[in-house]
Tab-separated table of C-alpha atoms and ligand atoms in Angstrom:
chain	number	residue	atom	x	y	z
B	1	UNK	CA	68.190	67.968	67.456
B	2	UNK	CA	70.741	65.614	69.521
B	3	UNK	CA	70.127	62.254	68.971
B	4	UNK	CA	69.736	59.381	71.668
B	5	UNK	CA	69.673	55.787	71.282
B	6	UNK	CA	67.966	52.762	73.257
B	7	UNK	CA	69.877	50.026	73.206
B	8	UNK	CA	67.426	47.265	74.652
B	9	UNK	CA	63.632	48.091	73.991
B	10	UNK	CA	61.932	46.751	77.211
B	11	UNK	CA	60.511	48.379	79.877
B	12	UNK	CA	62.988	50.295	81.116
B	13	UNK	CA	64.176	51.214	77.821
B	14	UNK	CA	61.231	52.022	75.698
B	15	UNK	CA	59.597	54.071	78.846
B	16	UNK	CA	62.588	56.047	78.765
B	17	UNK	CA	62.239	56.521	75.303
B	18	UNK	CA	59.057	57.787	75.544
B	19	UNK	CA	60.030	59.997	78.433
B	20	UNK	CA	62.739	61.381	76.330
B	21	UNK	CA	60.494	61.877	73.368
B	22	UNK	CA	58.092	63.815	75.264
B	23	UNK	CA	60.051	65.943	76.227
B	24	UNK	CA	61.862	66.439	72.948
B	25	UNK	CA	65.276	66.237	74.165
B	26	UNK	CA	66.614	63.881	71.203
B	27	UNK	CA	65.735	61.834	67.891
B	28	UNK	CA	65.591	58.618	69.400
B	29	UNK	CA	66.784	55.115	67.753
B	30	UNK	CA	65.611	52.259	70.052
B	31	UNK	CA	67.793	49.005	69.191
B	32	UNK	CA	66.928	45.317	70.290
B	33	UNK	CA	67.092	41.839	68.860
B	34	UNK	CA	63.822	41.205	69.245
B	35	UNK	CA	61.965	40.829	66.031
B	36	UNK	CA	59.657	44.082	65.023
B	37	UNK	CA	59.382	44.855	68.831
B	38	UNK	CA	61.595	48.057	68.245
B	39	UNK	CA	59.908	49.065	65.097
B	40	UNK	CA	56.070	48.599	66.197
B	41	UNK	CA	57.320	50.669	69.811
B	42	UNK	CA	58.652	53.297	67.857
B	43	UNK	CA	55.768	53.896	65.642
B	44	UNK	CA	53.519	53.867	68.308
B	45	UNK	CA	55.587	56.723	69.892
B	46	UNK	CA	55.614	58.211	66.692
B	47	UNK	CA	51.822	58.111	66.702
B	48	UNK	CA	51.501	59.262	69.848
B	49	UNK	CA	53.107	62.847	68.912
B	50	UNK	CA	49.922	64.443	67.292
B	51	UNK	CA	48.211	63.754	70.688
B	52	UNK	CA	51.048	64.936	73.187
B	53	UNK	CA	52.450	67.463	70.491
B	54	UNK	CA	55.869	66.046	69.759
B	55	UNK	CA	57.511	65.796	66.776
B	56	UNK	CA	60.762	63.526	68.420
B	57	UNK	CA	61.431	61.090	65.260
B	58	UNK	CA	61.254	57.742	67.156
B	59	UNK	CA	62.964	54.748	65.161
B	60	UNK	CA	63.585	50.866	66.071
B	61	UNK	CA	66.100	48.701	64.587
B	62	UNK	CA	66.715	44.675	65.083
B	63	UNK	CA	70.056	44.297	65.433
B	64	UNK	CA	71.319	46.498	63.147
B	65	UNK	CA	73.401	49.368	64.697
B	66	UNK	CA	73.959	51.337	61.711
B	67	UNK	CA	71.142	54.012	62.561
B	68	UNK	CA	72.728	55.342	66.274
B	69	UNK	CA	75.299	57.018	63.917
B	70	UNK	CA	76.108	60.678	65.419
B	71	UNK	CA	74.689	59.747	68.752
B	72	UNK	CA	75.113	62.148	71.112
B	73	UNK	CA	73.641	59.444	74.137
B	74	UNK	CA	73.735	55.750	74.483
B	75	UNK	CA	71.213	54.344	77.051
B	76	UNK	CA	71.899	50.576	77.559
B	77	UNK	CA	69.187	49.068	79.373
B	78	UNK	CA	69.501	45.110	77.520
B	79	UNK	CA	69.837	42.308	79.564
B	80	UNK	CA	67.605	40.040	81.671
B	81	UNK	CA	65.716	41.541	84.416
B	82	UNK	CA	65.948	39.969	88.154
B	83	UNK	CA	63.174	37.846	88.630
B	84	UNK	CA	61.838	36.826	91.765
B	85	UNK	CA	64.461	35.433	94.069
B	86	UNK	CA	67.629	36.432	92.006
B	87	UNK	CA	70.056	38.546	92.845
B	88	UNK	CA	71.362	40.879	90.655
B	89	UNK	CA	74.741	39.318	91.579
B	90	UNK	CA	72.958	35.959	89.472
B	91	UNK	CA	72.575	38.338	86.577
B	92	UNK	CA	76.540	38.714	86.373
B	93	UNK	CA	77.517	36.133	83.517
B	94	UNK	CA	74.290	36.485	81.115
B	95	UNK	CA	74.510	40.085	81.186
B	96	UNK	CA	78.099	40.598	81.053
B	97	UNK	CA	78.401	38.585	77.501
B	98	UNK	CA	74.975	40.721	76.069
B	99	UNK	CA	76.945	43.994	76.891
B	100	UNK	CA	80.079	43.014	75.111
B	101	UNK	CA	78.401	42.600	72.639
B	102	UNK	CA	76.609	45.941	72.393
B	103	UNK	CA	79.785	47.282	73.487
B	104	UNK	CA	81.634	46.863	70.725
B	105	UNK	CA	78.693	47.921	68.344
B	106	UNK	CA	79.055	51.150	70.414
B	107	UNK	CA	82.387	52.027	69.597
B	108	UNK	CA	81.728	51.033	66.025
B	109	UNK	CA	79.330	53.500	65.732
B	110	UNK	CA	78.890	55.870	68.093
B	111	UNK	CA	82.695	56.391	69.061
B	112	UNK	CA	81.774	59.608	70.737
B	113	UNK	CA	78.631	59.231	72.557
B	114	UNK	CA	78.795	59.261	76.439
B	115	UNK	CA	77.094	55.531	77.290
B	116	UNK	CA	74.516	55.414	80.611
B	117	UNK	CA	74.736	52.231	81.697
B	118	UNK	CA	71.270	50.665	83.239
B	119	UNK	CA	72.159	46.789	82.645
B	120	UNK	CA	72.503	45.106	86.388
B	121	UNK	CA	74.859	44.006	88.134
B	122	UNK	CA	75.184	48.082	87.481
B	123	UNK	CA	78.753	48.633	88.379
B	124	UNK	CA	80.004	45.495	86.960
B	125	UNK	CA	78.098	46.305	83.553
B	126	UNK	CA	79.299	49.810	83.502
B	127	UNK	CA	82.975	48.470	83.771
B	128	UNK	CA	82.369	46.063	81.083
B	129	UNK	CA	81.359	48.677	79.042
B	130	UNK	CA	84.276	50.670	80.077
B	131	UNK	CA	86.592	48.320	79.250
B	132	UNK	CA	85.512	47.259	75.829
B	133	UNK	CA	84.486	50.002	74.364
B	134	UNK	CA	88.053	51.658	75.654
B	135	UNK	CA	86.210	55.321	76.046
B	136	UNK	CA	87.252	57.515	78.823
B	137	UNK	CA	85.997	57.008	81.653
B	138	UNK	CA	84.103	60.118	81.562
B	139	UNK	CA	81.632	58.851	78.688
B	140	UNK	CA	80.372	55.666	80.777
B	141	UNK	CA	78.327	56.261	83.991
B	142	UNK	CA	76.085	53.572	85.709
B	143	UNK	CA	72.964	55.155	86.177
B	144	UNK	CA	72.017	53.756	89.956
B	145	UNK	CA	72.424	56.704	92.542
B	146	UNK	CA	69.446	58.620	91.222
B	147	UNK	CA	66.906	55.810	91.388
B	148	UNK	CA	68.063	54.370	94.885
B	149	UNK	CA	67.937	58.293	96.392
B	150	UNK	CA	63.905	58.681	94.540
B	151	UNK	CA	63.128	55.770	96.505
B	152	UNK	CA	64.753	57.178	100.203
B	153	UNK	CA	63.381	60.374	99.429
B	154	UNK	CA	60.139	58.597	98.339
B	155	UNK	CA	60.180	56.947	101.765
B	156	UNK	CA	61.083	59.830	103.701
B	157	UNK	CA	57.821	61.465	102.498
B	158	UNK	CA	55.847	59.140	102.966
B	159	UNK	CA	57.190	59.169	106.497
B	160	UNK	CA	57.181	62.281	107.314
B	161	UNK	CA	54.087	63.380	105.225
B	162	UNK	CA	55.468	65.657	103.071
B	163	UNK	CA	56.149	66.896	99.253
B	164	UNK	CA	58.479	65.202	97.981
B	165	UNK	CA	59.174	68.021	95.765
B	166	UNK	CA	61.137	69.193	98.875
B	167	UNK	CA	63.376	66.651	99.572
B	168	UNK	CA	66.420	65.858	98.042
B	169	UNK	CA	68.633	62.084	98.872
B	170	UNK	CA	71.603	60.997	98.667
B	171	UNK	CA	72.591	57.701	98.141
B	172	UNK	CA	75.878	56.573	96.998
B	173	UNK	CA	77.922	53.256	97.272
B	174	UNK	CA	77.390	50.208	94.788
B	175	UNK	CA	74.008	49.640	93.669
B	176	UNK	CA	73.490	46.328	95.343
B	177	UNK	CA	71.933	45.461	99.562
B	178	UNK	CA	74.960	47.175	100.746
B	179	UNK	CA	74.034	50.544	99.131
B	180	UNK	CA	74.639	53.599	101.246
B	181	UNK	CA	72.165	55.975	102.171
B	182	UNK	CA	72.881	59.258	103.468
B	183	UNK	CA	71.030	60.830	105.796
B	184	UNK	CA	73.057	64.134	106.434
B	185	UNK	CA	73.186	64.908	103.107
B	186	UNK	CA	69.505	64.092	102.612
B	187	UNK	CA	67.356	67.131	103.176
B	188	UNK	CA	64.100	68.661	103.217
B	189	UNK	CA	64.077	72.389	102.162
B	190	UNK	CA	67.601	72.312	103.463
B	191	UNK	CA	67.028	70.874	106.749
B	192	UNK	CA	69.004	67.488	106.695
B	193	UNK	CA	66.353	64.561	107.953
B	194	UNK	CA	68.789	63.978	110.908
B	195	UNK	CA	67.031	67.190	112.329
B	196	UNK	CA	63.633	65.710	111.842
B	197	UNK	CA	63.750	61.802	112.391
B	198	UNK	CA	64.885	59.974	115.123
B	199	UNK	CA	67.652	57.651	114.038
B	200	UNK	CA	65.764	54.376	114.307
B	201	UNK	CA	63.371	55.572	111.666
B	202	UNK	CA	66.232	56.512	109.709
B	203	UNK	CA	67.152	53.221	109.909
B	204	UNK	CA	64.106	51.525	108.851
B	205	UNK	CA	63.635	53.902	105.676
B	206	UNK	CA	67.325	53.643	105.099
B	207	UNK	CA	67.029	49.579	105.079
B	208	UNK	CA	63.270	50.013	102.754
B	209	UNK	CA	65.650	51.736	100.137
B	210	UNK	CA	68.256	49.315	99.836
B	211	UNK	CA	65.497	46.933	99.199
B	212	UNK	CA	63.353	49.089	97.304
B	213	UNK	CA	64.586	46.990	93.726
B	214	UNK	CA	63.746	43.655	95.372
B	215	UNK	CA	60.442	44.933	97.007
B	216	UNK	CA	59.028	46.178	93.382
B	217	UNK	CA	60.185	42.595	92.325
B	218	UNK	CA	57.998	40.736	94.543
B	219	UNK	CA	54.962	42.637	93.810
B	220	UNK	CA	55.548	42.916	89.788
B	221	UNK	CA	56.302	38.660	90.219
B	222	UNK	CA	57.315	39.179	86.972
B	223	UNK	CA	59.979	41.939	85.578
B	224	UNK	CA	61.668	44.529	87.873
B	225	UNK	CA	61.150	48.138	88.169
B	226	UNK	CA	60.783	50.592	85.177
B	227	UNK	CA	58.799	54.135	85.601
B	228	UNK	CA	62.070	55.246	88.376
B	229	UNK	CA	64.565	54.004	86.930
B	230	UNK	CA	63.573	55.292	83.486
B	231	UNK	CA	62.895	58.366	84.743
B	232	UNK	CA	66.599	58.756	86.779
B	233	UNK	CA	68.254	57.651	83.260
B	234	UNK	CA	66.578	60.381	81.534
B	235	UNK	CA	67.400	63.138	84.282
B	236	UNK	CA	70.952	62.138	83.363
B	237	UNK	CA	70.570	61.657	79.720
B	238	UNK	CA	69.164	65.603	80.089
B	239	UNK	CA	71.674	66.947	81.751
B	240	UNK	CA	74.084	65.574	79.137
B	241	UNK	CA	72.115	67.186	76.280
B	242	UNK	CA	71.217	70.683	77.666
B	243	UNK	CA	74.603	70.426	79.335
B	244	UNK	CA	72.992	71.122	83.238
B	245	UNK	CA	76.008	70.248	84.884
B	246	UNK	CA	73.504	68.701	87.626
B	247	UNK	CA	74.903	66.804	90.291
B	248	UNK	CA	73.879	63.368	91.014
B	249	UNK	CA	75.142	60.242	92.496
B	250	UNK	CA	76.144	58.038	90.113
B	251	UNK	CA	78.517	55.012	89.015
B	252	UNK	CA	81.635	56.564	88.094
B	253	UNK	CA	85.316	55.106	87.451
B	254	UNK	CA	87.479	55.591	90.495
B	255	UNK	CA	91.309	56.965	90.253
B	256	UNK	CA	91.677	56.914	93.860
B	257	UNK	CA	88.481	59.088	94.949
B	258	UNK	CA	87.303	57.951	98.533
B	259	UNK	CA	90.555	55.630	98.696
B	260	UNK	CA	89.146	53.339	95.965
B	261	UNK	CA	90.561	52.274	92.606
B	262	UNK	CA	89.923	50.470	89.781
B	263	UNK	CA	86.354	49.975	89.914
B	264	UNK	CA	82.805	51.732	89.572
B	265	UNK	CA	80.835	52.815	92.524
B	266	UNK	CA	77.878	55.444	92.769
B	267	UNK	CA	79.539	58.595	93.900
B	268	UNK	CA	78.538	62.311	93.877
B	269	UNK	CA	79.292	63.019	90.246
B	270	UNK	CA	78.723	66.702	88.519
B	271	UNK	CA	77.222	65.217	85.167
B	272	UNK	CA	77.152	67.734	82.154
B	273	UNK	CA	77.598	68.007	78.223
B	274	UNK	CA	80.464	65.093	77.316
B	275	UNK	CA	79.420	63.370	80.177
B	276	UNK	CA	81.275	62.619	83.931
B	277	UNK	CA	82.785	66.092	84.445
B	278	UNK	CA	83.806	65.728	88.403
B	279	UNK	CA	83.975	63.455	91.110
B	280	UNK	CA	82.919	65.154	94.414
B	281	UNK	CA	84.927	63.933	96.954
B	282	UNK	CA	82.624	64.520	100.666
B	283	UNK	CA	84.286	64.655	104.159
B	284	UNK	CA	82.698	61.797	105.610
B	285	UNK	CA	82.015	60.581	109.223
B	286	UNK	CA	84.113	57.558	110.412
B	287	UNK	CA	80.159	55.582	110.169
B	288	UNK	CA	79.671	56.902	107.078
B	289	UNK	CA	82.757	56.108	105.433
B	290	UNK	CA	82.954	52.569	106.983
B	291	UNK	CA	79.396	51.762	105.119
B	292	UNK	CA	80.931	53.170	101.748
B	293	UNK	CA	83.783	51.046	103.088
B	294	UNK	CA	81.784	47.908	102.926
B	295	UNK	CA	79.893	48.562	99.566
B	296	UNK	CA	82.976	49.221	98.207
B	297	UNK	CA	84.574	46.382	99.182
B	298	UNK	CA	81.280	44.526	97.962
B	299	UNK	CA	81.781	45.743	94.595
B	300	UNK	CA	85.423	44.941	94.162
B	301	UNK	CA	85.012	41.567	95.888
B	302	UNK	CA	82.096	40.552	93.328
B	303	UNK	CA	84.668	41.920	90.215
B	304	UNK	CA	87.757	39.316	91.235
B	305	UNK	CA	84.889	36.734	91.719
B	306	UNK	CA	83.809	36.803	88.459
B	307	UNK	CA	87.261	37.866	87.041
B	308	UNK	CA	87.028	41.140	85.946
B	309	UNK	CA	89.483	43.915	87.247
P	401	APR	N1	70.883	43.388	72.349
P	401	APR	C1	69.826	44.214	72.427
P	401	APR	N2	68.767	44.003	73.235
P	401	APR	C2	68.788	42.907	73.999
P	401	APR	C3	69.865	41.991	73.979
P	401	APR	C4	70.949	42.274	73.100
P	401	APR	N3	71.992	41.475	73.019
P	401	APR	N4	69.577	41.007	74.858
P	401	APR	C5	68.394	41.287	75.409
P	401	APR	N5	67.899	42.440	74.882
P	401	APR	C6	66.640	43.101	75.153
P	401	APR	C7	65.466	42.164	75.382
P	401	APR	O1	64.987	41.635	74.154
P	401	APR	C8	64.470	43.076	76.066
P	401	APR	O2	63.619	43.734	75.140
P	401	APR	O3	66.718	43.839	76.370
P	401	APR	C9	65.368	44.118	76.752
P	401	APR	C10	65.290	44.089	78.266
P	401	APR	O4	64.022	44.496	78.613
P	401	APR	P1	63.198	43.892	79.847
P	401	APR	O5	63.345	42.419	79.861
P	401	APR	O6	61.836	44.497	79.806
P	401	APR	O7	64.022	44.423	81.109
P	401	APR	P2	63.904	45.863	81.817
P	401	APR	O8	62.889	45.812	82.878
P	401	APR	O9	63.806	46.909	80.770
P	401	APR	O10	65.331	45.941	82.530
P	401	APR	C11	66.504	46.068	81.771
P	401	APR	O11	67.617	47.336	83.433
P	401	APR	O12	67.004	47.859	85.584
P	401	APR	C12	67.776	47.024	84.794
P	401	APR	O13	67.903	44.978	86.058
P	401	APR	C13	67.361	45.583	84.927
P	401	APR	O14	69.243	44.703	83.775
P	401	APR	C14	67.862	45.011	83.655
P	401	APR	C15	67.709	46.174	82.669
């Protein structure tokens, strides 16, 4: 059995947990400080396999990193959630100290575990974590792409009144309001939603996604999202352990890929077993590339602010 662990046992991360467990991809170790919180999640889990008929072994640990020995995953979803009003740019300088922390544990520990990244700002934290844990860049990816392409497909359903199960988004750029979705490369059986939408439309699902985060915020008033993006982490986490080699956008270390360098942005990646296996560089339209333009320049603006890079 490959072995997965949580680090941060809140929503996002214990629902993944359980998503993983159901599905037996992975012994799972869920890891938080808060007091018994890890433990009483995990035996309920645990509990839960007679019912759902899984025999995952589910374990939580308070600050002690010792059991994600020989993991083969490393989910970091700790942090503080956006609450009502913040940005996830706020988030910056809280969550950027909590994942140096886990960082380093990382390395200690699981030295050869490919990391997923959840923590927001997403491709801030994922270069955090890229820098002080010192892996390749290969073995940490910001999971952001899949969730913000569930939600346009979600909306282009719901607006054109189909299965979802047909449709397939893309959305790439930094996972923040500048966020770029792709409507050529978002499809229904094939047929790109250009064909089928007028371009106004387009527009207004296009602008629903890059909200989508901040719209779940406002209705939960407290906490953000969890059931997508636990689900999206655990599509990646899969195609890690079965080694899929799925392609998905994704936060991914640029080398010079779309003309950027030196930062993370969500980018077609071909995700497999030891993690980040290809960057997918697209022939973009002068629009389309001026919008990754933007996000990317977003991103990279937001690192010198806060001093990173
Ligand atoms: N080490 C381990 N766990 C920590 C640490 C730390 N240093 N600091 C905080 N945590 C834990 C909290 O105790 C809490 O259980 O992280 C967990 C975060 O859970 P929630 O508050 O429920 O937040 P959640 O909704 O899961 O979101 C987590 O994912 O989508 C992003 O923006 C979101 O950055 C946020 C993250």
């Amino acid at each position: 059995m490959k072995k997965v662990t949580m680090i941060g046992a809140g929503n996002v991360g214990a629902t993944a947990v359980q998503r993983i467990a159901e599905k037996e991809l992975a012994d799972v170790v869920m890891i938080d400080i808060l007091e018994g919180v890890p433990a009483g999640k995990a035996l309920d889990m645990v509990e839960t396999g007679p019912v759902e008929r899984y025999d995952s072994s589910v374990i939580g640990s308070t600050n002690d990193y010792s059991p994600m020995e020989g993991s083969d995953v490393v989910i970091i979803t700790a942090g503080l959630a956006r609450k009502p009003g913040m940005s996830r740019d706020d988030l910056f300088n809280k969550n950027a100290a909590i994942i140096k922390g886990i960082s380093a544990n990382v390395k200690k520990h699981a030295p050869n575990a490919v990391v997923l990244m959840v923590t927001n700002p997403l491709d801030l934290m994922a270069y955090v974590c890229f820098k002080e844990t010192g892996f390749e860049s290969n073995r940490v990816i910001g999971m952001a792409g899949v969730l913000d392409s569930a939600r346009f497909a979600s909306f282009v359903g719901m607006e054109l009144g189909l299965s979802v199960k047909d449709i397939s988004a893309m959305v790439l750029g930094g996972h923040g309001d500048t966020m770029v979705p792709m409507p050529r490369f978002t499809t229904v059986s094939g047929i790109s939603i250009t064909e089928l939408m007028d371009k106004e439309t387009i527009d207004q699902i296009s602008d629903r996604a890059r909200k989508g985060g901040a719209e779940i915020v406002k209705l939960l008033g407290t906490g953000s999202a969890f059931y997508a993006p636990s689900a999206s982490v655990v599509a990646m986490a899969e195609a890690i352990l079965l080694g899929k080699d799925r392609l998905f956008p994704a936060s991914a270390y640029l080398r010079g890929e779309y003309g950027y360098e030196g930062f993370y942005l969500g980018v077609p990646c071909v995700i497999g077993e030891g993690g980040l296996k290809k960057v997918i560089e697209l022939k973009l339209t002068d629009e389309e590339k001026a919008g990754l333009d933007h996000s990317a320049n977003a991103v990279s603006t937001q690192m010198k602010e806060v001093g990173l890079g």
